[in-house]
Amino acid sequence: MNIKTITSLAALGLILLTGCQPAQQEVADLVLTNAYVYTVDKSRNVEQALAVKDNTIIFVGSNEDAAAYIGETTDVRNLGGAMVMPGIHDMHVHALGTIKPDMCDLDSESLSLEQMVPVLQGCIEEYEIAPGDWLIVLQWAFSSG
């Protein structure tokens, strides 16, 4: 290549670079600072701050680094050392135990098979179970009846 080609390419490169700007830091909806953030990451299991945008955690780290995610509309909360930890979701829930179901419920009474017959006949009448349909019975204490 000759000097004119090299100079032209260098000038073109400089022109293209002048239009480049560093990427804008994402502004968070919520930033929690001065917290005890438990991360479950062995290499850094505790941090000071986290940032959230659109219900997604976008940053976990120091208070100083979290400041880059704070904008005019960011809700910033100083937790004063309070703990933040990953969500623990109890997927073993007995939802039927929260209210009394409108169905045949033996309430874990110790009933023998003979004792259950009149109770079940009462349930069939109360819940108008048609012949051939299933009668669903809750809480039979089979091991003690």
Coordinates of N, CA and C in Angstrom, one line a residue:
M1 N 0.8 -1.2 0.0 CA 0.0 0.0 0.0 C 0.9 1.2 0.0
N2 N 0.4 2.2 -0.7 CA 1.1 3.5 -0.7 C 0.7 4.4 0.4
I3 N 1.4 5.4 0.6 CA 1.2 6.4 1.7 C -0.2 7.0 1.6
K4 N -0.7 7.3 0.4 CA -2.0 7.9 0.2 C -3.1 7.0 0.7
T5 N -3.0 5.7 0.5 CA -4.0 4.7 0.9 C -4.0 4.6 2.4
I6 N -2.8 4.5 3.0 CA -2.7 4.4 4.4 C -3.2 5.6 5.1
T7 N -2.9 6.8 4.6 CA -3.4 8.0 5.2 C -5.0 8.1 5.1
S8 N -5.5 7.7 3.9 CA -6.9 7.7 3.7 C -7.6 6.7 4.7
L9 N -7.1 5.5 4.8 CA -7.7 4.6 5.8 C -7.6 5.1 7.2
A10 N -6.5 5.7 7.6 CA -6.3 6.2 8.9 C -7.3 7.4 9.2
A11 N -7.5 8.2 8.2 CA -8.5 9.3 8.3 C -9.9 8.8 8.4
L12 N -10.2 7.8 7.6 CA -11.5 7.2 7.7 C -11.8 6.5 9.1
G13 N -10.8 5.9 9.6 CA -10.9 5.3 10.9 C -11.1 6.3 12.0
L14 N -10.4 7.4 11.9 CA -10.6 8.5 12.9 C -12.0 9.1 12.8
I15 N -12.5 9.3 11.6 CA -13.9 9.8 11.4 C -14.9 8.9 12.0
L16 N -14.7 7.6 11.8 CA -15.7 6.6 12.3 C -15.6 6.5 13.9
L17 N -14.4 6.7 14.4 CA -14.3 6.6 15.9 C -14.8 7.9 16.6
T18 N -14.9 9.0 15.9 CA -15.4 10.2 16.5 C -16.9 10.1 16.8
G19 N -17.6 9.2 16.1 CA -19.0 9.0 16.3 C -19.3 8.0 17.4
C20 N -18.3 7.3 17.9 CA -18.5 6.3 18.9 C -18.5 7.0 20.3
Q21 N -19.4 6.5 21.1 CA -19.5 7.0 22.5 C -19.5 5.7 23.4
P22 N -19.0 5.8 24.6 CA -19.1 4.7 25.5 C -20.5 4.3 25.7
A23 N -20.8 3.0 26.0 CA -22.1 2.6 26.2 C -22.7 3.2 27.4
Q24 N -23.9 3.6 27.4 CA -24.6 4.2 28.5 C -24.9 3.2 29.5
Q25 N -24.6 3.5 30.8 CA -24.9 2.6 31.9 C -26.4 2.4 32.0
E26 N -26.9 1.2 32.2 CA -28.3 1.0 32.4 C -28.8 1.7 33.7
V27 N -29.9 2.4 33.7 CA -30.5 3.0 34.9 C -31.5 2.0 35.5
A28 N -31.3 1.8 36.8 CA -32.1 0.8 37.5 C -33.4 1.5 37.9
D29 N -34.5 0.6 38.1 CA -35.7 1.1 38.7 C -35.6 1.2 40.2
L30 N -34.8 0.3 40.8 CA -34.6 0.2 42.2 C -33.1 -0.2 42.5
V31 N -32.5 0.5 43.5 CA -31.2 0.2 44.0 C -31.3 0.1 45.5
L32 N -30.8 -1.0 46.0 CA -30.7 -1.3 47.4 C -29.2 -1.1 47.8
T33 N -29.0 -0.3 48.8 CA -27.6 0.0 49.3 C -27.5 -0.3 50.7
N34 N -26.2 -0.4 51.2 CA -25.9 -0.6 52.6 C -26.7 -1.8 53.1
A35 N -26.6 -2.9 52.4 CA -27.3 -4.1 52.7 C -26.3 -5.2 52.9
Y36 N -26.8 -6.3 53.5 CA -26.1 -7.6 53.6 C -26.7 -8.5 52.5
V37 N -26.2 -8.4 51.3 CA -26.8 -9.2 50.2 C -26.1 -10.5 50.1
Y38 N -26.9 -11.6 50.4 CA -26.4 -12.9 50.4 C -26.6 -13.5 49.0
T39 N -25.5 -13.9 48.3 CA -25.6 -14.2 46.9 C -25.5 -15.7 46.6
V40 N -25.2 -16.5 47.5 CA -25.0 -18.0 47.3 C -24.0 -18.3 46.3
D41 N -23.0 -17.4 46.2 CA -21.9 -17.5 45.3 C -20.6 -17.7 46.1
K42 N -20.0 -18.8 46.1 CA -18.8 -19.1 46.9 C -17.7 -18.1 46.8
S43 N -17.5 -17.5 45.6 CA -16.4 -16.6 45.3 C -16.7 -15.2 45.9
R44 N -18.0 -14.9 46.1 CA -18.4 -13.6 46.7 C -19.8 -13.7 47.3
N45 N -19.8 -14.4 48.5 CA -21.1 -14.7 49.0 C -21.9 -13.6 49.7
V46 N -21.2 -12.5 50.0 CA -21.9 -11.3 50.6 C -21.5 -10.1 49.8
E47 N -22.4 -9.3 49.4 CA -22.2 -8.0 48.8 C -23.0 -6.9 49.5
Q48 N -22.8 -5.6 49.1 CA -23.4 -4.5 49.8 C -24.7 -4.0 49.1
A49 N -24.8 -4.2 47.8 CA -25.9 -3.5 47.1 C -26.3 -4.3 45.9
L50 N -27.5 -4.0 45.4 CA -28.0 -4.6 44.2 C -28.9 -3.6 43.5
A51 N -29.1 -3.8 42.1 CA -29.9 -3.0 41.3 C -30.9 -3.8 40.5
V52 N -32.1 -3.3 40.4 CA -33.2 -4.0 39.7 C -33.8 -3.2 38.6
K53 N -34.0 -3.8 37.4 CA -34.7 -3.1 36.4 C -35.7 -4.1 35.8
D54 N -36.9 -3.6 35.6 CA -38.0 -4.4 35.0 C -38.1 -5.8 35.7
N55 N -38.0 -5.7 37.1 CA -38.2 -6.9 37.9 C -37.1 -8.0 37.7
T56 N -35.9 -7.5 37.2 CA -34.8 -8.4 37.0 C -33.5 -7.8 37.7
I57 N -32.8 -8.6 38.5 CA -31.6 -8.1 39.1 C -30.5 -7.9 38.0
I58 N -30.0 -6.7 37.9 CA -29.1 -6.4 36.8 C -27.7 -6.1 37.4
F59 N -27.6 -6.0 38.7 CA -26.3 -5.8 39.3 C -26.3 -6.2 40.8
V60 N -25.2 -6.8 41.2 CA -24.9 -7.1 42.6 C -23.4 -6.8 42.9
G61 N -23.2 -6.0 43.9 CA -21.8 -5.6 44.1 C -21.7 -4.5 45.3
S62 N -20.7 -3.7 45.1 CA -20.4 -2.7 46.2 C -21.4 -1.5 46.1
N63 N -21.5 -0.7 47.2 CA -22.3 0.5 47.1 C -21.7 1.5 46.1
E64 N -20.4 1.6 46.0 CA -19.8 2.5 45.1 C -20.2 2.1 43.6
D65 N -20.1 0.9 43.3 CA -20.4 0.5 41.9 C -21.9 0.5 41.6
A66 N -22.7 0.4 42.6 CA -24.2 0.5 42.4 C -24.6 1.9 42.1
A67 N -23.8 2.9 42.5 CA -24.1 4.3 42.2 C -24.3 4.5 40.7
A68 N -23.5 3.8 39.9 CA -23.6 3.9 38.4 C -25.0 3.6 37.8
Y69 N -25.8 2.9 38.6 CA -27.1 2.4 38.1 C -28.2 3.4 38.6
I70 N -27.9 4.4 39.3 CA -28.9 5.3 39.9 C -29.1 6.5 38.9
G71 N -30.4 6.7 38.5 CA -30.7 7.8 37.7 C -31.8 8.7 38.4
E72 N -32.3 9.6 37.7 CA -33.3 10.5 38.3 C -34.5 9.8 38.8
T73 N -35.0 8.8 38.2 CA -36.2 8.1 38.5 C -36.0 6.8 39.4
T74 N -34.7 6.5 39.7 CA -34.4 5.3 40.5 C -34.9 5.5 41.9
D75 N -35.5 4.4 42.4 CA -35.9 4.4 43.9 C -34.7 3.8 44.6
V76 N -34.0 4.6 45.4 CA -32.9 4.2 46.1 C -33.2 3.9 47.6
R77 N -32.9 2.8 48.1 CA -33.3 2.5 49.5 C -32.0 2.0 50.3
N78 N -31.8 2.7 51.4 CA -30.7 2.4 52.2 C -31.2 1.4 53.2
L79 N -30.7 0.2 53.2 CA -31.2 -0.9 54.1 C -30.6 -0.9 55.4
G80 N -29.6 -0.1 55.6 CA -29.0 0.0 57.0 C -28.5 -1.4 57.5
G81 N -27.9 -2.2 56.6 CA -27.4 -3.5 57.0 C -28.4 -4.6 57.0
A82 N -29.6 -4.4 56.7 CA -30.6 -5.5 56.6 C -30.2 -6.5 55.5
M83 N -30.6 -7.7 55.7 CA -30.2 -8.8 54.8 C -31.2 -8.9 53.6
V84 N -30.6 -9.2 52.5 CA -31.3 -9.5 51.3 C -30.8 -10.8 50.8
M85 N -31.7 -11.8 50.5 CA -31.3 -13.1 50.1 C -32.2 -13.6 49.0
P86 N -31.7 -14.6 48.3 CA -32.5 -15.1 47.2 C -33.9 -15.6 47.7
G87 N -34.9 -15.5 46.8 CA -36.2 -15.9 47.1 C -36.3 -17.4 47.5
I88 N -37.0 -17.7 48.5 CA -37.2 -19.1 48.9 C -38.7 -19.4 48.7
H89 N -38.9 -20.2 47.8 CA -40.3 -20.5 47.4 C -40.7 -21.9 48.0
D90 N -41.7 -22.0 48.8 CA -42.2 -23.2 49.3 C -43.1 -23.9 48.3
M91 N -42.6 -24.8 47.6 CA -43.4 -25.5 46.6 C -44.2 -26.7 47.1
H92 N -44.1 -26.9 48.4 CA -44.8 -28.0 49.0 C -45.9 -27.4 49.9
V93 N -46.9 -27.0 49.3 CA -48.0 -26.3 50.1 C -49.2 -27.1 50.1
H94 N -49.9 -27.2 51.2 CA -51.1 -27.9 51.4 C -52.2 -26.9 51.3
A95 N -52.6 -26.4 50.1 CA -53.5 -25.3 50.0 C -54.9 -25.7 50.5
L96 N -55.3 -27.0 50.4 CA -56.6 -27.4 51.0 C -56.7 -27.2 52.5
G97 N -55.5 -27.2 53.1 CA -55.5 -27.1 54.6 C -55.8 -25.7 55.1
T98 N -55.8 -24.7 54.2 CA -56.0 -23.3 54.6 C -57.5 -23.0 54.8
I99 N -58.4 -23.7 54.2 CA -59.8 -23.4 54.4 C -60.5 -24.8 54.5
K100 N -61.6 -24.8 55.1 CA -62.4 -26.0 55.3 C -63.1 -26.3 53.9
P101 N -62.7 -27.5 53.3 CA -63.3 -27.8 52.0 C -64.7 -28.2 52.1
D102 N -65.5 -27.9 51.1 CA -66.9 -28.3 51.0 C -67.0 -29.7 50.4
M103 N -66.4 -30.7 51.1 CA -66.4 -32.1 50.7 C -66.3 -33.0 51.9
C104 N -66.5 -34.2 51.7 CA -66.5 -35.2 52.8 C -65.1 -35.2 53.4
D105 N -65.0 -34.8 54.7 CA -63.8 -34.6 55.4 C -63.9 -35.4 56.7
L106 N -63.0 -36.4 56.9 CA -63.1 -37.1 58.2 C -62.2 -36.5 59.3
D107 N -61.6 -35.4 59.0 CA -60.8 -34.6 60.0 C -59.8 -35.5 60.8
S108 N -59.3 -36.5 60.1 CA -58.2 -37.3 60.7 C -58.7 -38.1 61.9
E109 N -60.0 -38.3 62.0 CA -60.5 -39.1 63.1 C -60.1 -40.6 63.0
S110 N -59.9 -41.2 64.1 CA -59.5 -42.7 64.1 C -60.8 -43.5 64.0
L111 N -61.2 -43.8 62.7 CA -62.4 -44.5 62.5 C -62.1 -45.9 61.8
S112 N -62.7 -46.9 62.3 CA -62.6 -48.2 61.7 C -63.4 -48.2 60.4
L113 N -63.2 -49.2 59.6 CA -64.1 -49.3 58.4 C -65.5 -49.4 58.7
E114 N -65.9 -50.1 59.8 CA -67.3 -50.2 60.2 C -67.8 -48.8 60.6
Q115 N -67.0 -48.1 61.3 CA -67.4 -46.8 61.8 C -67.5 -45.8 60.7
M116 N -66.8 -46.0 59.6 CA -66.8 -45.1 58.5 C -68.1 -45.2 57.6
V117 N -68.7 -46.3 57.6 CA -69.8 -46.6 56.7 C -70.9 -45.5 56.9
P118 N -71.4 -45.3 58.2 CA -72.5 -44.3 58.3 C -72.0 -42.9 58.0
V119 N -70.7 -42.6 58.3 CA -70.2 -41.2 58.0 C -70.2 -41.0 56.5
L120 N -69.7 -42.0 55.7 CA -69.7 -42.0 54.3 C -71.1 -41.9 53.7
Q121 N -72.0 -42.6 54.2 CA -73.4 -42.6 53.8 C -74.0 -41.2 54.0
G122 N -73.6 -40.5 55.1 CA -74.0 -39.2 55.3 C -73.4 -38.2 54.3
C123 N -72.2 -38.4 53.9 CA -71.5 -37.6 52.9 C -72.2 -37.8 51.5
I124 N -72.5 -39.0 51.2 CA -73.2 -39.3 49.9 C -74.5 -38.5 49.9
E125 N -75.3 -38.5 51.0 CA -76.5 -37.7 51.0 C -76.3 -36.2 51.0
E126 N -75.4 -35.8 51.8 CA -75.1 -34.3 51.9 C -74.6 -33.7 50.6
Y127 N -73.7 -34.4 49.9 CA -73.2 -33.9 48.7 C -73.8 -34.4 47.4
E128 N -75.0 -35.1 47.6 CA -75.8 -35.6 46.5 C -75.0 -36.3 45.4
I129 N -74.2 -37.3 45.9 CA -73.4 -38.1 45.0 C -74.3 -39.1 44.3
A130 N -74.3 -39.0 42.9 CA -75.1 -39.9 42.1 C -74.5 -41.3 42.1
P131 N -75.4 -42.3 42.0 CA -74.9 -43.7 41.9 C -73.9 -43.8 40.8
G132 N -72.7 -44.4 41.1 CA -71.7 -44.6 40.1 C -70.6 -43.5 40.1
D133 N -70.9 -42.4 40.7 CA -69.9 -41.3 40.8 C -69.0 -41.5 42.0
W134 N -67.8 -40.9 41.9 CA -66.8 -41.1 43.0 C -67.2 -40.2 44.2
L135 N -67.0 -40.7 45.3 CA -67.1 -39.9 46.6 C -65.6 -39.7 47.0
I136 N -65.2 -38.4 47.0 CA -63.8 -38.1 47.4 C -63.9 -37.8 48.9
V137 N -63.0 -38.5 49.6 CA -63.0 -38.4 51.1 C -61.6 -37.9 51.5
L138 N -61.6 -36.8 52.3 CA -60.3 -36.3 52.8 C -60.0 -36.7 54.2
Q139 N -58.7 -36.8 54.5 CA -58.2 -37.0 55.9 C -58.7 -38.2 56.6
W140 N -58.6 -39.4 56.0 CA -58.9 -40.6 56.7 C -57.6 -41.1 57.4
A141 N -57.6 -41.2 58.6 CA -56.5 -41.7 59.4 C -56.4 -43.2 59.3
F142 N -56.0 -43.7 58.1 CA -56.0 -45.2 57.9 C -55.1 -45.9 58.8
S143 N -54.1 -45.3 59.3 CA -53.1 -46.1 60.1 C -53.5 -46.2 61.6
S144 N -54.5 -45.4 62.0 CA -54.9 -45.4 63.4 C -56.4 -45.9 63.6
G145 N -57.1 -46.1 62.5 CA -58.5 -46.4 62.6 C -58.7 -47.9 62.5

